[in-house]
C-alpha positions as a printed Julia matrix, in Angstrom:
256×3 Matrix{Float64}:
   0.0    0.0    0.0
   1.54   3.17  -0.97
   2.03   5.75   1.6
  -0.17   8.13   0.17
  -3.45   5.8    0.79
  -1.88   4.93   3.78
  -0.79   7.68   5.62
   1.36   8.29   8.22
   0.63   7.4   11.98
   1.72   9.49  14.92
   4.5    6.84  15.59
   5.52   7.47  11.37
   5.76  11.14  12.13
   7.38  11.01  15.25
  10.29   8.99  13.68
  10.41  11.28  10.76
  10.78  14.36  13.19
  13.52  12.49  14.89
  15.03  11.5   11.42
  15.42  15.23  10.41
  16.34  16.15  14.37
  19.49  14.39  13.57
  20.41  16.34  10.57
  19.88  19.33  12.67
  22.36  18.84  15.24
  24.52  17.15  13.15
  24.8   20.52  11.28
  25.13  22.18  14.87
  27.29  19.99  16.6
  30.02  20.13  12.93
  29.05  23.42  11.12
  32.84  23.88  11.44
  33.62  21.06   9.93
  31.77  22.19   6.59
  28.62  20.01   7.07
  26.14  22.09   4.17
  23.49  24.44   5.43
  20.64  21.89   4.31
  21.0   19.57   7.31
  19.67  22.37   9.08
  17.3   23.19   6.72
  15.99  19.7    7.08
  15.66  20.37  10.77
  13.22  23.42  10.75
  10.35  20.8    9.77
  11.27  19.15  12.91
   9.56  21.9   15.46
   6.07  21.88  13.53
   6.15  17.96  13.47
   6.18  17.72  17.3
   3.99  20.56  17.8
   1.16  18.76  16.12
   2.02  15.41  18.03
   1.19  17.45  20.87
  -1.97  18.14  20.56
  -2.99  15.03  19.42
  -1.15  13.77  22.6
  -3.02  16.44  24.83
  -6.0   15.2   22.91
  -5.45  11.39  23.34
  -4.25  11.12  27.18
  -5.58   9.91  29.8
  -3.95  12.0   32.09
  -3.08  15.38  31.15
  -1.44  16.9   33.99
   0.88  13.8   33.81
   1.9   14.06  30.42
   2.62  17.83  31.18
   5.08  17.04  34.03
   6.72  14.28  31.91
   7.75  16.74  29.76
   8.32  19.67  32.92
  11.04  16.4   34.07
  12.29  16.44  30.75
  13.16  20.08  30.27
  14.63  19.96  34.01
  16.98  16.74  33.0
  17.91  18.25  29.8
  18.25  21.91  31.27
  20.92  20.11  33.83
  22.44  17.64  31.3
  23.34  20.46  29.15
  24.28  22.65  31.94
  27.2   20.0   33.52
  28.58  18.3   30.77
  29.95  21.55  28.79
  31.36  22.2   32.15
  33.39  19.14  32.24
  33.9   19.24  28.91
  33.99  22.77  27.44
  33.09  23.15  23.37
  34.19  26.68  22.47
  32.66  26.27  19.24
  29.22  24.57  20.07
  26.29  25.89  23.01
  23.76  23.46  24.49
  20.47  25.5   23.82
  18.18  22.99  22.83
  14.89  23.2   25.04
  12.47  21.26  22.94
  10.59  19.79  26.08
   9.84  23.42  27.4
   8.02  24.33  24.46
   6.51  21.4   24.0
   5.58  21.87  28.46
   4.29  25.85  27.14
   2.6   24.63  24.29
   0.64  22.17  26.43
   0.06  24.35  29.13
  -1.78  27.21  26.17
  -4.12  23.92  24.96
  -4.99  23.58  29.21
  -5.86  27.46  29.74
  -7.46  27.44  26.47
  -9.82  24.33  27.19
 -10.64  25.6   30.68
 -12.22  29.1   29.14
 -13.69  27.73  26.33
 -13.81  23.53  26.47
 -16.83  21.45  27.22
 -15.77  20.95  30.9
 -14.96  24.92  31.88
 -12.41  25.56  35.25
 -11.64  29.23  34.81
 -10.09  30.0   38.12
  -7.32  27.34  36.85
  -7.39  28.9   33.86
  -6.96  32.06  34.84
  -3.87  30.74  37.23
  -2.29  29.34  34.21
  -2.7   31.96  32.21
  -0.94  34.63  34.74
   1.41  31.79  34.61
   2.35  31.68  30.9
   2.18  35.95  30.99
   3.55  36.79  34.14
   6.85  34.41  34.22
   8.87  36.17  31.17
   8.54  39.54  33.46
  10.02  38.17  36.56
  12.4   36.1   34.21
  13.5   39.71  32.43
  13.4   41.37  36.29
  15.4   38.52  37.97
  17.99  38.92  35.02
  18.19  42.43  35.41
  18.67  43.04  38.94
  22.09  43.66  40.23
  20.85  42.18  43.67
  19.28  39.24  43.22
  21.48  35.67  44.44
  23.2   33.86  41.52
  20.98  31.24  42.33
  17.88  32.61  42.03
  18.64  34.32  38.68
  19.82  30.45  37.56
  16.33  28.81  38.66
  14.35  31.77  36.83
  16.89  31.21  33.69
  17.23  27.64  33.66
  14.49  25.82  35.39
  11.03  27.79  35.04
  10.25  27.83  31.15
   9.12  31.0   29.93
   7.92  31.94  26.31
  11.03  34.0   26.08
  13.43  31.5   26.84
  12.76  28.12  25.82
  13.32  27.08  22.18
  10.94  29.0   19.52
   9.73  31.24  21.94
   6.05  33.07  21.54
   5.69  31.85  17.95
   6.18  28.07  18.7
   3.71  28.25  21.42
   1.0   29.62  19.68
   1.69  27.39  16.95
   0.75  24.6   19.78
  -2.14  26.16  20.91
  -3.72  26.84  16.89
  -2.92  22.8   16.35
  -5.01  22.61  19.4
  -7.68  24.92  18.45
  -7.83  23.35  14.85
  -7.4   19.75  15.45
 -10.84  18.83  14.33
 -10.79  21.2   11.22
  -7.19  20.22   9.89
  -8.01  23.02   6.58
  -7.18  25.43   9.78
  -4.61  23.91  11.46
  -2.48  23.8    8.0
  -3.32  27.39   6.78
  -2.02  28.05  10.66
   1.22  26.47  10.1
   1.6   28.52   6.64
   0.69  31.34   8.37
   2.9   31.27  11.11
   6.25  30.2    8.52
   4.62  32.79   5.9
   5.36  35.32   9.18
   8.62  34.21  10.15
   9.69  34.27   6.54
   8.31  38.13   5.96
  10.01  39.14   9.57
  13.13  37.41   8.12
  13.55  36.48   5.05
  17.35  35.15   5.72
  16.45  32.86   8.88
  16.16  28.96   7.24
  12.64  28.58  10.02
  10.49  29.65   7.66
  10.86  26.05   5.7
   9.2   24.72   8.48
   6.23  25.05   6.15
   7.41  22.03   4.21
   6.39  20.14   7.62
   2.92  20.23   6.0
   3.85  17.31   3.34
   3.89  15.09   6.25
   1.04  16.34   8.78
  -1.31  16.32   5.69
  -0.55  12.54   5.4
  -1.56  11.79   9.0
  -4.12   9.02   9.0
  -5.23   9.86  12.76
  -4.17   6.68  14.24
  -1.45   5.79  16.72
   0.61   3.26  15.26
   3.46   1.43  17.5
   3.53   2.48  20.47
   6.91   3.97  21.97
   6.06   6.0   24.96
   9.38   7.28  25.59
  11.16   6.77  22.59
  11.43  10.35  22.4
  12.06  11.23  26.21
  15.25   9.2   25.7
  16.38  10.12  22.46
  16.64  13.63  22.52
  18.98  14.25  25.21
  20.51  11.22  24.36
  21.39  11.64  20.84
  22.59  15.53  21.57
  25.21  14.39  24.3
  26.54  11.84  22.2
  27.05  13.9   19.17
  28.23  16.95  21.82
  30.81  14.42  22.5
  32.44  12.98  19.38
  32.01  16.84  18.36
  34.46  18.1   21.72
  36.73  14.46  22.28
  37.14  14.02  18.29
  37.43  17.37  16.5
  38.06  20.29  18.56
């Protein structure tokens, strides 16, 4: 059966994010080395991909709150991962930055305030918590960072351990791309003219910055048959650190 009767299950996509994940840190971990500028073109694709998992995730679960901290652990292991081991081993020409999980934490966080005002089952005084929560924390994030005062520690908590929009990986844009996935996930004509949208955006802000081909992400989200195919739980939670470390490492021990 070819692919385009049969589609592509959430377990297809999710290997075909992590598939093009590769390329992109590949191209971040060896720029110097001359690896070309499409392996991290391939990458931007990557972002949308796991985005849309995400809502059908939030969708799916059993537990919501659950699946939320899962990925609150995973920012905190990866936010400490990628905090110790450049400080054993130091990479003057490569920066851990990659906070995937924090988006993906944000992103799911927009879908809960969102449901709470406007879903079937309504909790607004959550909502209403969560939502000072997702507004108010890049403001003390931008205070704690500027005061002259505050305890190292404090400022590396804010920085490092409470995602904000501001500082996790896509920022503002990422999250509402979440949240329209969300919105749209039972009129998919939406949820793809949002994706456009959003890279049509990014491209007009700047033309030069390769995130704008995360429009081609559509090819594949289009071809999602709705179903959940093999299931790898944490497949995912594993890899991504994982895979980052190890190429952090043959990048530092192997060509520096």
């Amino acid at each position: 059966m070819s692919i385009l009767k049969r589609g592509f299950t959430s377990f297809d996509l999710k290997l075909i994010g992590i598939s093009l994940m590769v390329f992109d840190h590949v191209h971040q971990m060896f720029y110097f080395e001359g690896i070309p500028l499409w392996f991290t073109m391939l990458g931007r694709l990557v972002a949308p991909i796991f985005l849309f998992l995400s809502a059908e995730g939030f969708h799916y679960t059993r537990n919501r709150k659950k699946y939320m901290l899962n990925l609150l652990i995973g920012f905190w292991i990866c936010q400490v991962l990628f905090m110790v081991i450049p400080g054993i081993l130091p990479n003057p020409k490569v920066e851990l930055i990659n906070t995937i999980f924090g988006t993906l934490f944000l992103g799911l966080c927009a879908m809960w305030v969102y449901d709470g005002f406007f879903g079937k089952v309504k909790y607004i005084g959550k909502a209403v918590l969560g939502l000072l929560f997702l507004v108010v924390t890049p403001f003390v994030t931008l205070f704690v960072m500027a005061s002259q005062d505050m305890p190292f520690i404090i400022k590396q908590i804010f920085i490092f351990f409470i995602p904000n929009v501001i500082t996790v990986e896509g920022g503002p844009i990422f999250i509402l791309l979440a949240l329209l996935f969300h919105i749209f996930r039972e009129k998919k004509l939406g949820a793809y003219l949002a994706l456009a949208l959003v890279s049509l955006f990014i491209f007009i802000s700047n033309p030069h910055q390769e995130q704008w081909m995360m429009v081609f992400s559509l090819i594949p989200i289009i071809l999602y048959n709705g179903q959940e195919g093999k299931k790898e739980k944490w497949l995912f939670y594993i890899f991504y650190p994982l895979h980052i470390l190890v190429l952090y490492l043959v990048s530092t021990l192997f060509f520096l």
